[in-house]
């Protein structure tokens, strides 16, 4: 008799994953997250090594991803120990990277349990994501009712900010979009709900994107929508030209209306162009270095520049300069930008609001290249797996990885729970896609 029953361990592990997924984006829950993560890793590592799965042969795509992650880890530690002038700080910060690797490995392990339980794991992940989205919508409805018909914006839900909530919304859109695509083009259902409920969930998810009112979330929504629409039109060769035209016109009208509403609801768009010109003149205006110390630039209408409109372009410019001055990096760290600013100007701090800039300053050009290669490998594999093999999970991987690629340019997402969640999801989806393709190939050989 086994010391631990495999089924019980599997279901316990799924409970721990559900807890982890739910609490991941919620602030001040680090202890709960760490405990749930540790128990999840223990449960699925136990199942993995108790089965024959530890003898599995990885696909070429999986091996490449593992090699890139291994090379990245070696470079980050070499850079911290040999190159950085703040080795102790960089080595301490590298626990962030190790945590991300653990999350990637957890996604890989969860996707390698028995097929029936793997589907349960996928539905749990989706379910927890949608719980967060439904909470945002319910909060908005409550606000609408109690505030005389006014919908709120910049809603953060259970997370610590609307940007954090918006990452979850975009993941949901990737899964829902892939489901709609597969039903419309391949007549195949992955998520066990009817079309009406799927439509309701889609509307609620798009609504949550509006309630979050994240500008870069809107841009990401456009790319996601256009991507799915192009894939649909390309794949649906049997559909008449009239029907295709109707779909394009209707879809474009709906999303143009939605984006116009988003544009009008966020006053920052109106002053963006003028502010960027001011922000890029980092020699004349110094507020980007210390918002509370230096005079804040004034727009032509007499108003003060908006913090986000001004800071982001200025930080990106100065961040690129810091990378050029420190091509091998100053040391891995979430606030590498602030450390480099203090070394150069004697003041400044924090991060640059661009994940790739932060990573470039911290780990240098080699670190940036390795990370882009990692994302590129995920995007390429995701795209090729659904175009060549019809993989649902490959399509979801493509949109989630490419969405993260865009957001890392304009948001500091290569850090904290955002990085952990992303690494878990791509580890899970990469493995699920590989298994989906193997199962399809095995079935065709029979």
Short mmCIF file of C-alpha atoms in Angstrom, two decimals:
data_model
loop_
_atom_site.label_atom_id
_atom_site.label_comp_id
_atom_site.label_asym_id
_atom_site.label_seq_id
_atom_site.Cartn_x
_atom_site.Cartn_y
_atom_site.Cartn_z
CA UNK A 1 0.00 0.00 0.00
CA UNK A 2 1.40 3.37 -1.01
CA UNK A 3 2.21 5.86 1.69
CA UNK A 4 0.31 8.52 -0.27
CA UNK A 5 -2.66 7.70 -2.48
CA UNK A 6 -2.00 9.19 -5.92
CA UNK A 7 -5.58 10.27 -6.55
CA UNK A 8 -5.81 12.01 -3.21
CA UNK A 9 -2.49 13.74 -3.78
CA UNK A 10 -3.63 14.83 -7.25
CA UNK A 11 -6.89 16.31 -6.01
CA UNK A 12 -5.16 17.95 -3.06
CA UNK A 13 -2.65 19.43 -5.49
CA UNK A 14 -5.48 20.82 -7.63
CA UNK A 15 -6.98 22.47 -4.54
CA UNK A 16 -3.61 24.06 -3.76
CA UNK A 17 -3.32 25.31 -7.37
CA UNK A 18 -6.81 26.82 -7.14
CA UNK A 19 -5.86 28.61 -3.93
CA UNK A 20 -2.62 29.82 -5.48
CA UNK A 21 -4.33 31.09 -8.64
CA UNK A 22 -6.97 32.94 -6.63
CA UNK A 23 -4.60 34.64 -4.17
CA UNK A 24 -1.74 35.33 -6.59
CA UNK A 25 -2.86 38.85 -7.61
CA UNK A 26 -4.34 39.78 -4.22
CA UNK A 27 -2.09 42.07 -2.13
CA UNK A 28 -0.87 41.16 1.35
CA UNK A 29 -1.35 37.42 0.78
CA UNK A 30 2.30 36.42 0.29
CA UNK A 31 2.23 33.82 3.07
CA UNK A 32 -0.87 32.13 1.61
CA UNK A 33 0.68 32.16 -1.87
CA UNK A 34 4.00 30.71 -0.72
CA UNK A 35 2.35 27.93 1.27
CA UNK A 36 -0.01 27.06 -1.60
CA UNK A 37 2.88 27.11 -4.06
CA UNK A 38 5.08 24.88 -1.89
CA UNK A 39 2.28 22.36 -1.35
CA UNK A 40 1.42 22.40 -5.07
CA UNK A 41 5.01 21.75 -6.07
CA UNK A 42 5.32 18.93 -3.52
CA UNK A 43 2.08 17.28 -4.67
CA UNK A 44 2.76 17.37 -8.40
CA UNK A 45 6.48 16.62 -8.10
CA UNK A 46 5.52 13.52 -6.08
CA UNK A 47 3.05 12.42 -8.77
CA UNK A 48 5.55 13.16 -11.54
CA UNK A 49 8.32 11.01 -10.09
CA UNK A 50 5.94 8.26 -8.99
CA UNK A 51 4.82 7.86 -12.59
CA UNK A 52 6.77 7.10 -15.74
CA UNK A 53 6.53 10.74 -16.78
CA UNK A 54 9.99 11.56 -15.45
CA UNK A 55 11.34 9.43 -18.28
CA UNK A 56 9.48 11.41 -20.95
CA UNK A 57 11.30 12.82 -23.94
CA UNK A 58 10.79 16.55 -24.32
CA UNK A 59 9.84 17.98 -27.69
CA UNK A 60 12.37 20.15 -29.54
CA UNK A 61 10.37 23.26 -28.65
CA UNK A 62 10.29 22.37 -24.97
CA UNK A 63 14.01 21.63 -24.92
CA UNK A 64 14.81 24.98 -26.53
CA UNK A 65 12.73 26.80 -23.92
CA UNK A 66 14.46 24.93 -21.09
CA UNK A 67 17.89 25.64 -22.59
CA UNK A 68 17.12 29.37 -22.84
CA UNK A 69 15.91 29.48 -19.24
CA UNK A 70 19.04 27.62 -18.14
CA UNK A 71 21.31 29.99 -20.06
CA UNK A 72 19.45 32.99 -18.63
CA UNK A 73 19.90 31.72 -15.09
CA UNK A 74 23.62 31.14 -15.58
CA UNK A 75 24.08 34.62 -17.05
CA UNK A 76 22.06 36.34 -14.32
CA UNK A 77 24.17 34.74 -11.59
CA UNK A 78 27.45 35.29 -13.44
CA UNK A 79 26.53 38.92 -14.00
CA UNK A 80 25.52 39.41 -10.35
CA UNK A 81 28.68 37.84 -8.94
CA UNK A 82 31.34 38.94 -11.43
CA UNK A 83 30.11 42.18 -13.05
CA UNK A 84 27.68 43.93 -10.71
CA UNK A 85 28.99 46.42 -8.17
CA UNK A 86 26.10 45.42 -5.88
CA UNK A 87 26.48 41.66 -5.81
CA UNK A 88 24.71 41.13 -2.47
CA UNK A 89 21.65 43.09 -3.61
CA UNK A 90 21.53 41.36 -7.02
CA UNK A 91 21.88 37.87 -5.49
CA UNK A 92 19.07 38.63 -3.04
CA UNK A 93 16.86 39.88 -5.87
CA UNK A 94 17.56 36.74 -7.90
CA UNK A 95 15.25 34.85 -5.56
CA UNK A 96 12.55 36.52 -7.71
CA UNK A 97 13.91 34.76 -10.79
CA UNK A 98 14.21 31.43 -8.99
CA UNK A 99 10.59 31.77 -7.88
CA UNK A 100 9.58 32.37 -11.50
CA UNK A 101 11.45 29.22 -12.57
CA UNK A 102 9.64 27.24 -9.87
CA UNK A 103 6.31 28.55 -11.21
CA UNK A 104 7.25 27.55 -14.77
CA UNK A 105 8.19 24.11 -13.49
CA UNK A 106 4.90 23.89 -11.58
CA UNK A 107 2.97 24.61 -14.77
CA UNK A 108 4.95 21.85 -16.49
CA UNK A 109 4.23 19.40 -13.65
CA UNK A 110 0.51 20.18 -13.46
CA UNK A 111 0.18 19.56 -17.21
CA UNK A 112 1.85 16.15 -16.85
CA UNK A 113 -0.68 14.48 -14.55
CA UNK A 114 -3.36 12.09 -15.84
CA UNK A 115 -5.36 13.47 -18.77
CA UNK A 116 -8.71 13.72 -16.96
CA UNK A 117 -7.16 15.60 -14.05
CA UNK A 118 -5.21 17.82 -16.46
CA UNK A 119 -8.51 19.00 -17.93
CA UNK A 120 -9.77 19.67 -14.41
CA UNK A 121 -6.63 21.72 -13.76
CA UNK A 122 -7.29 23.75 -16.91
CA UNK A 123 -10.90 24.41 -15.91
CA UNK A 124 -9.77 25.42 -12.43
CA UNK A 125 -7.35 27.95 -13.91
CA UNK A 126 -10.08 29.36 -16.14
CA UNK A 127 -12.60 29.38 -13.32
CA UNK A 128 -10.37 31.35 -10.96
CA UNK A 129 -9.53 33.86 -13.70
CA UNK A 130 -13.23 34.41 -14.40
CA UNK A 131 -14.01 34.79 -10.68
CA UNK A 132 -11.71 37.82 -10.61
CA UNK A 133 -13.37 39.24 -13.72
CA UNK A 134 -16.90 38.68 -12.41
CA UNK A 135 -15.98 40.45 -9.18
CA UNK A 136 -14.95 43.52 -11.19
CA UNK A 137 -18.24 43.47 -13.12
CA UNK A 138 -20.32 43.00 -9.98
CA UNK A 139 -18.50 45.87 -8.29
CA UNK A 140 -19.19 48.07 -11.34
CA UNK A 141 -22.89 47.15 -11.35
CA UNK A 142 -23.16 47.90 -7.63
CA UNK A 143 -21.49 51.28 -8.20
CA UNK A 144 -23.81 51.96 -11.15
CA UNK A 145 -26.92 51.27 -9.06
CA UNK A 146 -25.78 53.27 -6.04
CA UNK A 147 -24.41 56.26 -7.99
CA UNK A 148 -27.36 57.22 -10.19
CA UNK A 149 -26.39 55.34 -13.32
CA UNK A 150 -22.68 56.20 -13.49
CA UNK A 151 -20.29 53.39 -14.30
CA UNK A 152 -16.93 53.49 -12.50
CA UNK A 153 -13.49 53.32 -14.13
CA UNK A 154 -10.01 52.35 -12.96
CA UNK A 155 -11.46 49.41 -11.02
CA UNK A 156 -8.83 47.14 -9.48
CA UNK A 157 -11.07 44.33 -8.25
CA UNK A 158 -9.33 42.14 -5.72
CA UNK A 159 -5.88 43.11 -7.02
CA UNK A 160 -3.66 46.02 -5.99
CA UNK A 161 -4.32 48.14 -9.06
CA UNK A 162 -6.30 48.30 -12.33
CA UNK A 163 -3.17 47.35 -14.27
CA UNK A 164 -2.88 44.11 -12.30
CA UNK A 165 -6.55 43.36 -12.90
CA UNK A 166 -6.13 44.10 -16.60
CA UNK A 167 -3.44 41.42 -17.00
CA UNK A 168 -5.99 38.85 -15.84
CA UNK A 169 -8.63 40.24 -18.20
CA UNK A 170 -6.29 39.93 -21.18
CA UNK A 171 -5.52 36.31 -20.29
CA UNK A 172 -9.23 35.60 -20.16
CA UNK A 173 -9.68 37.20 -23.59
CA UNK A 174 -6.98 34.94 -25.00
CA UNK A 175 -8.72 31.80 -23.72
CA UNK A 176 -12.20 32.97 -24.75
CA UNK A 177 -11.00 34.15 -28.16
CA UNK A 178 -9.34 30.79 -28.80
CA UNK A 179 -12.55 29.00 -27.75
CA UNK A 180 -14.69 31.15 -30.08
CA UNK A 181 -12.22 30.56 -32.93
CA UNK A 182 -12.23 26.79 -32.50
CA UNK A 183 -16.00 26.65 -32.34
CA UNK A 184 -16.47 28.90 -35.36
CA UNK A 185 -13.74 27.44 -37.58
CA UNK A 186 -13.16 23.87 -36.41
CA UNK A 187 -16.54 23.12 -34.82
CA UNK A 188 -14.64 21.94 -31.74
CA UNK A 189 -15.53 22.70 -28.11
CA UNK A 190 -12.79 22.83 -25.47
CA UNK A 191 -14.55 24.61 -22.59
CA UNK A 192 -17.68 22.64 -21.58
CA UNK A 193 -20.24 25.46 -21.75
CA UNK A 194 -22.85 26.34 -24.39
CA UNK A 195 -22.53 29.19 -26.86
CA UNK A 196 -24.89 31.47 -24.95
CA UNK A 197 -22.90 31.24 -21.72
CA UNK A 198 -19.66 31.69 -23.67
CA UNK A 199 -21.09 34.87 -25.22
CA UNK A 200 -22.09 36.18 -21.79
CA UNK A 201 -18.60 35.52 -20.41
CA UNK A 202 -17.06 37.25 -23.43
CA UNK A 203 -19.22 40.36 -22.91
CA UNK A 204 -18.43 40.44 -19.18
CA UNK A 205 -14.71 40.13 -19.91
CA UNK A 206 -14.74 42.98 -22.42
CA UNK A 207 -16.78 45.02 -19.94
CA UNK A 208 -14.16 44.44 -17.25
CA UNK A 209 -11.54 45.80 -19.64
CA UNK A 210 -13.55 49.02 -19.90
CA UNK A 211 -14.03 49.26 -16.13
CA UNK A 212 -10.27 48.87 -15.62
CA UNK A 213 -9.64 51.69 -18.15
CA UNK A 214 -6.02 50.81 -18.83
CA UNK A 215 -4.78 52.50 -21.99
CA UNK A 216 -2.31 49.77 -22.79
CA UNK A 217 -5.02 47.25 -22.00
CA UNK A 218 -7.13 48.82 -24.75
CA UNK A 219 -4.20 48.61 -27.16
CA UNK A 220 -3.70 44.97 -26.21
CA UNK A 221 -7.40 44.40 -26.77
CA UNK A 222 -7.09 45.80 -30.30
CA UNK A 223 -4.18 43.49 -31.16
CA UNK A 224 -5.99 40.48 -29.71
CA UNK A 225 -9.18 41.28 -31.58
CA UNK A 226 -7.42 41.95 -34.90
CA UNK A 227 -5.32 38.82 -34.50
CA UNK A 228 -8.31 36.55 -33.95
CA UNK A 229 -10.27 38.22 -36.75
CA UNK A 230 -7.45 37.75 -39.25
CA UNK A 231 -6.98 34.13 -38.25
CA UNK A 232 -10.70 33.53 -38.57
CA UNK A 233 -10.87 35.07 -42.05
CA UNK A 234 -7.76 33.19 -43.16
CA UNK A 235 -8.99 29.81 -41.88
CA UNK A 236 -12.65 30.09 -42.86
CA UNK A 237 -12.08 29.54 -46.57
CA UNK A 238 -15.49 27.90 -47.02
CA UNK A 239 -17.38 30.97 -45.79
CA UNK A 240 -18.81 33.25 -48.45
CA UNK A 241 -17.33 36.66 -49.15
CA UNK A 242 -20.59 38.32 -48.12
CA UNK A 243 -20.56 36.64 -44.71
CA UNK A 244 -16.87 37.45 -44.19
CA UNK A 245 -17.54 41.10 -45.06
CA UNK A 246 -20.47 41.20 -42.65
CA UNK A 247 -18.33 39.76 -39.85
CA UNK A 248 -15.57 42.32 -40.51
CA UNK A 249 -17.95 45.28 -40.65
CA UNK A 250 -19.93 44.28 -37.57
CA UNK A 251 -16.83 43.41 -35.52
CA UNK A 252 -15.02 46.58 -36.53
CA UNK A 253 -18.04 48.73 -35.68
CA UNK A 254 -18.47 47.12 -32.26
CA UNK A 255 -14.82 47.42 -31.26
CA UNK A 256 -14.44 50.91 -32.73
CA UNK A 257 -17.35 52.00 -30.57
CA UNK A 258 -15.84 50.33 -27.54
CA UNK A 259 -12.44 51.91 -28.11
CA UNK A 260 -13.98 55.33 -28.71
CA UNK A 261 -15.77 55.07 -25.39
CA UNK A 262 -12.47 54.07 -23.78
CA UNK A 263 -10.69 56.99 -25.43
CA UNK A 264 -13.26 59.53 -24.25
CA UNK A 265 -13.36 58.10 -20.73
CA UNK A 266 -9.62 58.62 -20.19
CA UNK A 267 -8.59 62.29 -20.41
CA UNK A 268 -4.91 61.33 -20.54
CA UNK A 269 -5.19 60.53 -24.25
CA UNK A 270 -5.97 64.14 -25.16
CA UNK A 271 -2.69 65.54 -23.81
CA UNK A 272 -0.44 62.58 -24.63
CA UNK A 273 1.17 63.95 -27.81
CA UNK A 274 2.17 67.30 -26.28
CA UNK A 275 3.36 65.64 -23.09
CA UNK A 276 5.65 63.18 -24.89
CA UNK A 277 7.52 66.05 -26.55
CA UNK A 278 8.06 67.66 -23.16
CA UNK A 279 9.00 64.36 -21.51
CA UNK A 280 11.72 63.55 -24.03
CA UNK A 281 13.49 66.82 -23.18
CA UNK A 282 14.97 65.29 -20.03
CA UNK A 283 17.70 67.95 -19.77
CA UNK A 284 15.32 70.90 -19.46
CA UNK A 285 12.73 69.19 -17.30
CA UNK A 286 13.90 67.16 -14.29
CA UNK A 287 10.61 66.10 -12.74
CA UNK A 288 11.15 62.60 -14.14
CA UNK A 289 14.08 62.26 -11.71
CA UNK A 290 12.14 63.35 -8.64
CA UNK A 291 8.46 64.23 -9.06
CA UNK A 292 8.26 65.92 -5.66
CA UNK A 293 11.52 67.88 -5.87
CA UNK A 294 11.63 69.46 -9.33
CA UNK A 295 9.06 71.76 -11.03
CA UNK A 296 6.41 69.83 -12.93
CA UNK A 297 6.09 70.82 -16.61
CA UNK A 298 3.03 72.76 -17.71
CA UNK A 299 1.02 72.12 -20.88
CA UNK A 300 -0.02 74.84 -23.33
CA UNK A 301 -3.50 74.92 -21.76
CA UNK A 302 -1.98 75.80 -18.39
CA UNK A 303 -2.52 72.39 -16.86
CA UNK A 304 0.22 70.31 -15.25
CA UNK A 305 1.38 67.27 -17.21
CA UNK A 306 -0.21 64.00 -16.20
CA UNK A 307 2.20 61.86 -14.19
CA UNK A 308 1.90 58.73 -16.35
CA UNK A 309 2.00 60.58 -19.68
CA UNK A 310 5.16 62.41 -18.63
CA UNK A 311 7.08 59.85 -16.62
CA UNK A 312 6.87 56.84 -18.93
CA UNK A 313 8.48 58.41 -22.04
CA UNK A 314 11.13 60.17 -19.95
CA UNK A 315 11.99 56.98 -18.06
CA UNK A 316 12.15 54.95 -21.27
CA UNK A 317 14.55 57.46 -22.82
CA UNK A 318 16.77 57.63 -19.74
CA UNK A 319 16.53 53.86 -19.34
CA UNK A 320 17.85 53.30 -22.85
CA UNK A 321 20.70 55.69 -22.10
CA UNK A 322 21.53 53.74 -18.93
CA UNK A 323 21.57 50.48 -20.91
CA UNK A 324 23.96 52.00 -23.45
CA UNK A 325 26.20 53.15 -20.58
CA UNK A 326 26.01 49.78 -18.78
CA UNK A 327 25.73 47.19 -21.60
CA UNK A 328 26.53 44.32 -19.22
CA UNK A 329 24.10 45.52 -16.57
CA UNK A 330 24.23 46.76 -13.00
CA UNK A 331 22.77 43.61 -11.41
CA UNK A 332 19.48 41.73 -11.54
CA UNK A 333 16.83 43.57 -9.57
CA UNK A 334 13.27 44.84 -9.68
CA UNK A 335 14.52 48.38 -9.05
CA UNK A 336 17.67 48.21 -11.16
CA UNK A 337 16.55 51.45 -12.85
CA UNK A 338 16.55 53.28 -9.51
CA UNK A 339 19.95 51.85 -8.54
CA UNK A 340 21.45 52.98 -11.86
CA UNK A 341 19.91 56.46 -11.51
CA UNK A 342 21.38 56.90 -8.02
CA UNK A 343 24.79 55.77 -9.23
CA UNK A 344 24.66 58.33 -12.06
CA UNK A 345 22.74 61.29 -10.60
CA UNK A 346 22.84 60.69 -6.86
CA UNK A 347 19.04 60.53 -6.72
CA UNK A 348 16.09 58.71 -8.22
CA UNK A 349 14.62 55.32 -7.45
CA UNK A 350 12.05 52.68 -8.28
CA UNK A 351 11.47 51.03 -11.63
CA UNK A 352 11.06 52.45 -15.13
CA UNK A 353 7.52 51.16 -15.81
CA UNK A 354 9.00 49.12 -18.64
CA UNK A 355 9.87 45.55 -17.83
CA UNK A 356 12.33 45.13 -20.68
CA UNK A 357 14.10 48.41 -19.78
CA UNK A 358 14.39 47.28 -16.14
CA UNK A 359 15.74 43.90 -17.21
CA UNK A 360 18.18 45.51 -19.67
CA UNK A 361 19.56 47.86 -17.02
CA UNK A 362 19.82 45.02 -14.53
CA UNK A 363 21.15 42.14 -16.62
CA UNK A 364 22.54 44.02 -19.59
CA UNK A 365 22.06 43.48 -23.30
CA UNK A 366 22.76 39.70 -22.99
CA UNK A 367 19.96 39.39 -20.43
CA UNK A 368 17.55 41.28 -22.66
CA UNK A 369 18.42 39.09 -25.64
CA UNK A 370 17.95 35.88 -23.67
CA UNK A 371 14.55 37.00 -22.37
CA UNK A 372 13.39 38.05 -25.85
CA UNK A 373 14.57 34.67 -27.19
CA UNK A 374 12.51 32.95 -24.47
CA UNK A 375 9.37 34.87 -25.36
CA UNK A 376 10.09 34.47 -29.07
CA UNK A 377 10.37 30.70 -28.67
CA UNK A 378 7.01 30.61 -26.86
CA UNK A 379 5.33 32.82 -29.46
CA UNK A 380 6.75 30.85 -32.38
CA UNK A 381 5.84 27.50 -30.88
CA UNK A 382 2.34 28.68 -29.98
CA UNK A 383 1.74 30.02 -33.49
CA UNK A 384 3.15 27.00 -35.31
CA UNK A 385 1.37 24.49 -33.08
CA UNK A 386 -2.10 25.81 -33.83
CA UNK A 387 -1.49 26.66 -37.52
CA UNK A 388 0.18 23.31 -38.30
CA UNK A 389 -1.46 21.01 -35.78
CA UNK A 390 -4.68 22.76 -34.73
CA UNK A 391 -3.67 23.09 -31.07
CA UNK A 392 -6.07 25.10 -28.89
CA UNK A 393 -3.47 25.44 -26.15
CA UNK A 394 -0.91 26.58 -28.72
CA UNK A 395 -3.24 29.37 -29.81
CA UNK A 396 -3.80 30.46 -26.20
CA UNK A 397 -0.03 30.33 -25.61
CA UNK A 398 0.60 32.50 -28.68
CA UNK A 399 -1.77 35.26 -27.57
CA UNK A 400 -0.72 35.21 -23.91
CA UNK A 401 3.01 35.25 -24.72
CA UNK A 402 2.69 37.93 -27.42
CA UNK A 403 0.46 40.00 -25.12
CA UNK A 404 3.08 39.79 -22.38
CA UNK A 405 5.74 40.79 -24.90
CA UNK A 406 3.84 43.99 -25.67
CA UNK A 407 3.03 44.79 -22.03
CA UNK A 408 6.65 44.38 -20.91
CA UNK A 409 7.60 47.29 -23.17
CA UNK A 410 5.17 49.69 -21.49
CA UNK A 411 4.63 48.11 -18.06
CA UNK A 412 6.93 46.68 -15.41
CA UNK A 413 5.61 43.11 -15.57
CA UNK A 414 8.84 41.06 -15.41
CA UNK A 415 8.59 41.03 -11.63
CA UNK A 416 6.63 39.87 -8.58
CA UNK A 417 3.42 37.90 -8.96
CA UNK A 418 2.88 39.06 -12.58
CA UNK A 419 6.01 37.19 -13.64
CA UNK A 420 5.12 34.15 -11.52
CA UNK A 421 1.60 33.92 -12.94
CA UNK A 422 2.88 34.32 -16.49
CA UNK A 423 5.58 31.68 -16.07
CA UNK A 424 3.08 29.23 -14.58
CA UNK A 425 0.62 29.76 -17.43
CA UNK A 426 3.18 29.42 -20.24
CA UNK A 427 4.75 26.36 -18.60
CA UNK A 428 1.29 24.81 -18.42
CA UNK A 429 0.20 25.80 -21.94
CA UNK A 430 3.49 24.82 -23.59
CA UNK A 431 3.24 21.34 -22.12
CA UNK A 432 -0.50 20.99 -22.79
CA UNK A 433 0.04 21.96 -26.42
CA UNK A 434 2.87 19.45 -26.84
CA UNK A 435 0.68 16.72 -25.35
CA UNK A 436 -2.27 17.76 -27.51
CA UNK A 437 -0.12 17.39 -30.64
CA UNK A 438 1.31 14.03 -29.46
CA UNK A 439 -2.21 12.71 -28.81
CA UNK A 440 -3.37 13.85 -32.27
CA UNK A 441 -0.35 12.26 -33.98
CA UNK A 442 -0.82 9.01 -32.04
CA UNK A 443 -4.49 8.87 -33.00
CA UNK A 444 -3.68 9.40 -36.69
CA UNK A 445 -1.18 6.50 -36.63
CA UNK A 446 -3.74 4.03 -35.30
#
